[in-house]
mmCIF file of N, CA and C in Angstrom:
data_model
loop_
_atom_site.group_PDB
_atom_site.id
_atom_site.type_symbol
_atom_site.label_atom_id
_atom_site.label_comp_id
_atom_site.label_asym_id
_atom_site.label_seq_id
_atom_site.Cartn_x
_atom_site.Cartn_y
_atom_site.Cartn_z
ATOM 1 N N UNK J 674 10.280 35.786 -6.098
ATOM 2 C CA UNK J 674 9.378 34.701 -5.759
ATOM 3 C C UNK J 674 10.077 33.367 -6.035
ATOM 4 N N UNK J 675 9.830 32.629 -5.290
ATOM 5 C CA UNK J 675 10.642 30.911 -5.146
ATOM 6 C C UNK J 675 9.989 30.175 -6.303
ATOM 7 N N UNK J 676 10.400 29.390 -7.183
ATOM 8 C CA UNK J 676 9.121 28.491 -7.901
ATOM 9 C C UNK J 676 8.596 27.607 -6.509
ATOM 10 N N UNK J 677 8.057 26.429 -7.644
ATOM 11 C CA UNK J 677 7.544 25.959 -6.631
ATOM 12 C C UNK J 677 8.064 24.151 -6.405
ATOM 13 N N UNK J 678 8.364 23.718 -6.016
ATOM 14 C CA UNK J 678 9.401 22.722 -5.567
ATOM 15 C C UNK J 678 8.093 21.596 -6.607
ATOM 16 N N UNK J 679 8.997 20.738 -7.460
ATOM 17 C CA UNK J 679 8.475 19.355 -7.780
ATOM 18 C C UNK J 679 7.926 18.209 -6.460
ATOM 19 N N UNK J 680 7.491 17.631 -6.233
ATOM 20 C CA UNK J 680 7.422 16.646 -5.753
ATOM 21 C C UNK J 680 6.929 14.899 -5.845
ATOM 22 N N UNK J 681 8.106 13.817 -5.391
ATOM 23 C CA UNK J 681 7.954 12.535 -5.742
ATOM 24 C C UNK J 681 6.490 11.897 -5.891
ATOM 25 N N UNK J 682 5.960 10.895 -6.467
ATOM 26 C CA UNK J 682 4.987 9.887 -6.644
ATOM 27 C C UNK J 682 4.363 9.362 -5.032
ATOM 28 N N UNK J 683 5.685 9.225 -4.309
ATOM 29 C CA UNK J 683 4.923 8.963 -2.926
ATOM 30 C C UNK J 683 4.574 10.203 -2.311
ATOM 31 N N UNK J 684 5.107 11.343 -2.685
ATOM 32 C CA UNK J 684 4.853 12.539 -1.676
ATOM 33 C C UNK J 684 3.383 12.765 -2.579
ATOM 34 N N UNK J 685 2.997 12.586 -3.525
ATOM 35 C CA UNK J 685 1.579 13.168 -3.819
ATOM 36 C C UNK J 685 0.815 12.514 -3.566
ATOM 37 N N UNK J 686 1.059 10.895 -3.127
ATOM 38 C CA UNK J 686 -0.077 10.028 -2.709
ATOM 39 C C UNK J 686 -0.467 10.629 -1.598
ATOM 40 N N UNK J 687 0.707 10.853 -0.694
ATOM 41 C CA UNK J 687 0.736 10.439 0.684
ATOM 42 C C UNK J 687 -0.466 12.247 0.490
ATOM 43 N N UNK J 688 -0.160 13.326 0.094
ATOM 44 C CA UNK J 688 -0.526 14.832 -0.504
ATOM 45 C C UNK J 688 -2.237 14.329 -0.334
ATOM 46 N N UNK J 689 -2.303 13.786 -1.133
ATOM 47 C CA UNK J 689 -4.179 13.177 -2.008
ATOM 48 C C UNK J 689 -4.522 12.026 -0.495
ATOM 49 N N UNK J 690 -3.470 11.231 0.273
ATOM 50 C CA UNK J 690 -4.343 10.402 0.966
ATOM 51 C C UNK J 690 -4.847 9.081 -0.132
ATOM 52 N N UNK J 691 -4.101 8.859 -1.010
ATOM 53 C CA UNK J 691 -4.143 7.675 -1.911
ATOM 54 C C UNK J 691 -2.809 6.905 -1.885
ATOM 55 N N UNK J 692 -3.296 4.972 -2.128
ATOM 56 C CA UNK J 692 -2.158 4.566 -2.324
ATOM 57 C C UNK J 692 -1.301 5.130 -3.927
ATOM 58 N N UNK J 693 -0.278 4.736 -3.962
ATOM 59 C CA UNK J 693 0.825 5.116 -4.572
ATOM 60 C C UNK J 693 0.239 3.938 -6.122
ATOM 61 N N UNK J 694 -0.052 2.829 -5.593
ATOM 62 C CA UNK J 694 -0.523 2.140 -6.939
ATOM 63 C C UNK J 694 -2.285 2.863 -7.701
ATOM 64 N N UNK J 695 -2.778 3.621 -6.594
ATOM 65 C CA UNK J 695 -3.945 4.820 -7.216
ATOM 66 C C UNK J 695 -3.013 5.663 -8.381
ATOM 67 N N UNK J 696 -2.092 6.167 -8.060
ATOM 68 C CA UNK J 696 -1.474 7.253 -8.941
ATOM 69 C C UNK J 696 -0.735 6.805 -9.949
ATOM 70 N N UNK J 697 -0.394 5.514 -10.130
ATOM 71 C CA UNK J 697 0.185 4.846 -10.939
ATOM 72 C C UNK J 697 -0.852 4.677 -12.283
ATOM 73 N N UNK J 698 -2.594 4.346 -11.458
ATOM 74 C CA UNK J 698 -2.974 4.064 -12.264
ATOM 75 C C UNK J 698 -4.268 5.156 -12.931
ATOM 76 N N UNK J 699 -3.759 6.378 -12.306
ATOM 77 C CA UNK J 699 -3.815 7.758 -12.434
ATOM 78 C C UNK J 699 -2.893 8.374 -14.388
ATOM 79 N N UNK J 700 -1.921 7.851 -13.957
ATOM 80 C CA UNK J 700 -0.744 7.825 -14.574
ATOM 81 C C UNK J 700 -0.853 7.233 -15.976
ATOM 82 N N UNK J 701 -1.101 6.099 -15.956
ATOM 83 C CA UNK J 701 -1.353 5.304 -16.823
ATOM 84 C C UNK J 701 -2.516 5.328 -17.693
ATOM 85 N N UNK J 702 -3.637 5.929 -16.852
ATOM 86 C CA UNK J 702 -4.895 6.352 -18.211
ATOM 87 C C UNK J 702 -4.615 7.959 -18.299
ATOM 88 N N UNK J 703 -3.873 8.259 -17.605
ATOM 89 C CA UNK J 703 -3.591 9.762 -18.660
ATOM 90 C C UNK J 703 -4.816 10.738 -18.049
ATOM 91 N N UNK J 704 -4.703 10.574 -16.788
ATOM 92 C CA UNK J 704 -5.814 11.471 -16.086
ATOM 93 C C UNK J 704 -5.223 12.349 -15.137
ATOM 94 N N UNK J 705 -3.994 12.316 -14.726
ATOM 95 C CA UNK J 705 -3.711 13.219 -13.915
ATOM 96 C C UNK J 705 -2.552 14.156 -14.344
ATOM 97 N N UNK J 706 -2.374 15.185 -13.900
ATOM 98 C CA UNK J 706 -0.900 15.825 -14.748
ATOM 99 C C UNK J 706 0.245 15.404 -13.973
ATOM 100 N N UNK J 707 0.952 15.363 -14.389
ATOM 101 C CA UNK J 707 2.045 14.412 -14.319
ATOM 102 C C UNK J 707 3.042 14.885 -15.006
ATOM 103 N N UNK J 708 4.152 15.204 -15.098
ATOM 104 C CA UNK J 708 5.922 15.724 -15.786
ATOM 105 C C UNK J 708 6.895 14.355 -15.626
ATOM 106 N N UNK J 709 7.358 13.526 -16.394
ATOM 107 C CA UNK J 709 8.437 13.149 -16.513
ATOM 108 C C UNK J 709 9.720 13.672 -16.112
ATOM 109 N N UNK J 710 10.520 13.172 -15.412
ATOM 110 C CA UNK J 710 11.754 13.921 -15.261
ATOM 111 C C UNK J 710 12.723 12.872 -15.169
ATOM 112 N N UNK J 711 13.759 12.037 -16.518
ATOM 113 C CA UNK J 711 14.528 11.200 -16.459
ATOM 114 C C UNK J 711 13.588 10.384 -16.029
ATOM 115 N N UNK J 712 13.557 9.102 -15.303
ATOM 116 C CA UNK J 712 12.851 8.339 -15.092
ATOM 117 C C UNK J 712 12.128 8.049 -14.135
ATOM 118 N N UNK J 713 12.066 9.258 -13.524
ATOM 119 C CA UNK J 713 10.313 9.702 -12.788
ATOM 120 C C UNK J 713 9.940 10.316 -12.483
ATOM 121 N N UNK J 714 8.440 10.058 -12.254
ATOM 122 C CA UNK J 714 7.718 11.156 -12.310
ATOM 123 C C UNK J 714 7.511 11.949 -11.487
ATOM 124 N N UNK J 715 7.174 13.516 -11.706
ATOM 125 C CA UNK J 715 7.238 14.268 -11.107
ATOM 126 C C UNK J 715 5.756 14.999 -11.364
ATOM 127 N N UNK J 716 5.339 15.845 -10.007
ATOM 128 C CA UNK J 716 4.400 16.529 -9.791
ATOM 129 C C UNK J 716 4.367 17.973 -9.026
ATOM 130 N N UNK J 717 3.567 18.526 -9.282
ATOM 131 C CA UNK J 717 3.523 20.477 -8.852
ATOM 132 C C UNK J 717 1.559 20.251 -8.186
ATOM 133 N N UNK J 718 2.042 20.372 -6.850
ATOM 134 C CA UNK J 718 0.766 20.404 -5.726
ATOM 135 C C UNK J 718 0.022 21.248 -6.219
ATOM 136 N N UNK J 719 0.327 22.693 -7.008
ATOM 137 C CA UNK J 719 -0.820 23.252 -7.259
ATOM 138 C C UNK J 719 -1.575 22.945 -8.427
ATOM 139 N N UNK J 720 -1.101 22.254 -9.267
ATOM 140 C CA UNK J 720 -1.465 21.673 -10.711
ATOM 141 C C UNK J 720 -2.866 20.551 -9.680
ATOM 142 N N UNK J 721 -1.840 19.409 -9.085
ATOM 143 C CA UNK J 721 -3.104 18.294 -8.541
ATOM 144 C C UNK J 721 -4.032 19.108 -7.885
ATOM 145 N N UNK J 722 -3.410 19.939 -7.031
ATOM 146 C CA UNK J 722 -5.010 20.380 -6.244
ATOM 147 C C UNK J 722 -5.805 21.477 -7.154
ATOM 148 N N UNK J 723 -5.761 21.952 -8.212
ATOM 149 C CA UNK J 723 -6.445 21.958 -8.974
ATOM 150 C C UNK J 723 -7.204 21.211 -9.878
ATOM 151 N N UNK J 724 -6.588 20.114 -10.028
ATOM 152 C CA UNK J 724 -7.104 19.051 -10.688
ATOM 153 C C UNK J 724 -8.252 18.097 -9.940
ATOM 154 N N UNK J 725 -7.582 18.635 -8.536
ATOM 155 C CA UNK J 725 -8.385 18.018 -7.779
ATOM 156 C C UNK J 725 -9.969 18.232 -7.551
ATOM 157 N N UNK J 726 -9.920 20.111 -7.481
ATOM 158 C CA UNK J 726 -11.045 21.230 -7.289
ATOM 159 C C UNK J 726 -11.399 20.908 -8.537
ATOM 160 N N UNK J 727 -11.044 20.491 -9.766
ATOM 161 C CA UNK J 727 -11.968 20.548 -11.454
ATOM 162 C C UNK J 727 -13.013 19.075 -11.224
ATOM 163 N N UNK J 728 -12.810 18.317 -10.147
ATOM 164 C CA UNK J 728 -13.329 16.860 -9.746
ATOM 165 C C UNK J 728 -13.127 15.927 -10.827
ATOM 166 N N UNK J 729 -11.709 16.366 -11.514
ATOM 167 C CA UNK J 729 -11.160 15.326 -12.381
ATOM 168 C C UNK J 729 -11.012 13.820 -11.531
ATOM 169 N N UNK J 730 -10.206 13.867 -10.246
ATOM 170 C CA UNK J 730 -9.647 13.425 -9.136
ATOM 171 C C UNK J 730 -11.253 11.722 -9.728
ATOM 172 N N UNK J 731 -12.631 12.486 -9.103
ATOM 173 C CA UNK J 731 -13.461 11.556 -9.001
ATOM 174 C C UNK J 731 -13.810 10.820 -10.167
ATOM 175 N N UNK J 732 -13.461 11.032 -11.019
ATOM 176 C CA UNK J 732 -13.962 10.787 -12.747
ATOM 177 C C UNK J 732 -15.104 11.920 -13.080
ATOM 178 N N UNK J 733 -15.673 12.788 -12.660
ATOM 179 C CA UNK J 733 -16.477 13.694 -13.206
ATOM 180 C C UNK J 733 -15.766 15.232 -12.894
ATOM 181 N N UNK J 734 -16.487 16.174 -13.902
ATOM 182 C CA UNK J 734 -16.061 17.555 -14.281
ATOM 183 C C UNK J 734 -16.476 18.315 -12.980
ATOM 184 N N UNK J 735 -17.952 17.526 -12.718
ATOM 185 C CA UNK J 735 -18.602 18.454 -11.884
ATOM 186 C C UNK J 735 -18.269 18.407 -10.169
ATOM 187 N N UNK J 736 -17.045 17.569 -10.131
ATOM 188 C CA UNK J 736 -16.791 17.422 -8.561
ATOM 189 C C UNK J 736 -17.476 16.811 -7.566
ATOM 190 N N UNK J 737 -18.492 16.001 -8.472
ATOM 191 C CA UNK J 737 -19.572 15.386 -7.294
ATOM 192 C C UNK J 737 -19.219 13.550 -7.835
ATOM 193 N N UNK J 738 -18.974 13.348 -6.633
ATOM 194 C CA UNK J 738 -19.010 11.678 -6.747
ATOM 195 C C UNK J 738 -19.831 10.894 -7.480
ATOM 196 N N UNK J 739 -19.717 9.954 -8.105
ATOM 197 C CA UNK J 739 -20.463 9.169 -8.418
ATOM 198 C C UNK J 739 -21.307 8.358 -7.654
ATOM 199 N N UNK J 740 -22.546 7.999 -8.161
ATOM 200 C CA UNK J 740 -23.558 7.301 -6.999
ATOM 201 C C UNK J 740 -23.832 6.232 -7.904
ATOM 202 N N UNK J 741 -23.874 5.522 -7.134
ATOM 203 C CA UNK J 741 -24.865 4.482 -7.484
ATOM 204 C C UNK J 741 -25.886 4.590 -8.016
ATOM 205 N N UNK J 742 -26.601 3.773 -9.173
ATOM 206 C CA UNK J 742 -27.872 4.009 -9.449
ATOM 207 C C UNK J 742 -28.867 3.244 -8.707
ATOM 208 N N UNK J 743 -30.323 4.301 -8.866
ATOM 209 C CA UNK J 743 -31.233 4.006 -8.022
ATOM 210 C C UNK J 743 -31.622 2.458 -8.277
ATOM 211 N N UNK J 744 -32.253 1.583 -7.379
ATOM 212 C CA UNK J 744 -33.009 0.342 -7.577
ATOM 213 C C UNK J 744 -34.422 0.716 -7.806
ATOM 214 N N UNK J 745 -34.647 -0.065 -8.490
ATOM 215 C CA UNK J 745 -35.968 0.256 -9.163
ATOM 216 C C UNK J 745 -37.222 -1.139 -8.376
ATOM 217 N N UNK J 746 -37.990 -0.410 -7.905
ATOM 218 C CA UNK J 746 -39.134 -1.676 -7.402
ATOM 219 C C UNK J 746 -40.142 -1.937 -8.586
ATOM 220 N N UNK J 747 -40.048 -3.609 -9.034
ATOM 221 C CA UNK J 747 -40.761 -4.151 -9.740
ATOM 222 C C UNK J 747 -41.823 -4.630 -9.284
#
């Protein structure tokens, strides 16, 4: 069996359909998995798209977007 090939910061944006400064700042609060390698970073598609399916991706566990809260009539 082959591993499975690393891939660059732009190849996972372009992967997710996010800009590249999204993953940066992915990166930076320590929300996405992410490997160092010398001085950059590196990623494994099946790690994000799992991360993706846990709906880490949206800020919640449960994979459902965040909404807006309701307006309330006074």
């Amino acid at each position: 069996m082959k591993p499975e090939a690393w891939v660059s910061l732009s190849e996972i944006a372009e992967h997710l359909q996010v800009s590249t400064d999204r993953v940066h700042r992915w990166i930076r609060a320590k929300k996405i998995p992410v490997h160092r390698v010398g001085r950059f970073w590196r990623f494994q598609v099946s790690e994000i798209d799992e991360w993706v399916r846990a709906g880490k991706a949206a800020g919640k566990s449960t994979g459902v977007p965040e909404q807006p809260p309701e307006k309330k009539d006074n």
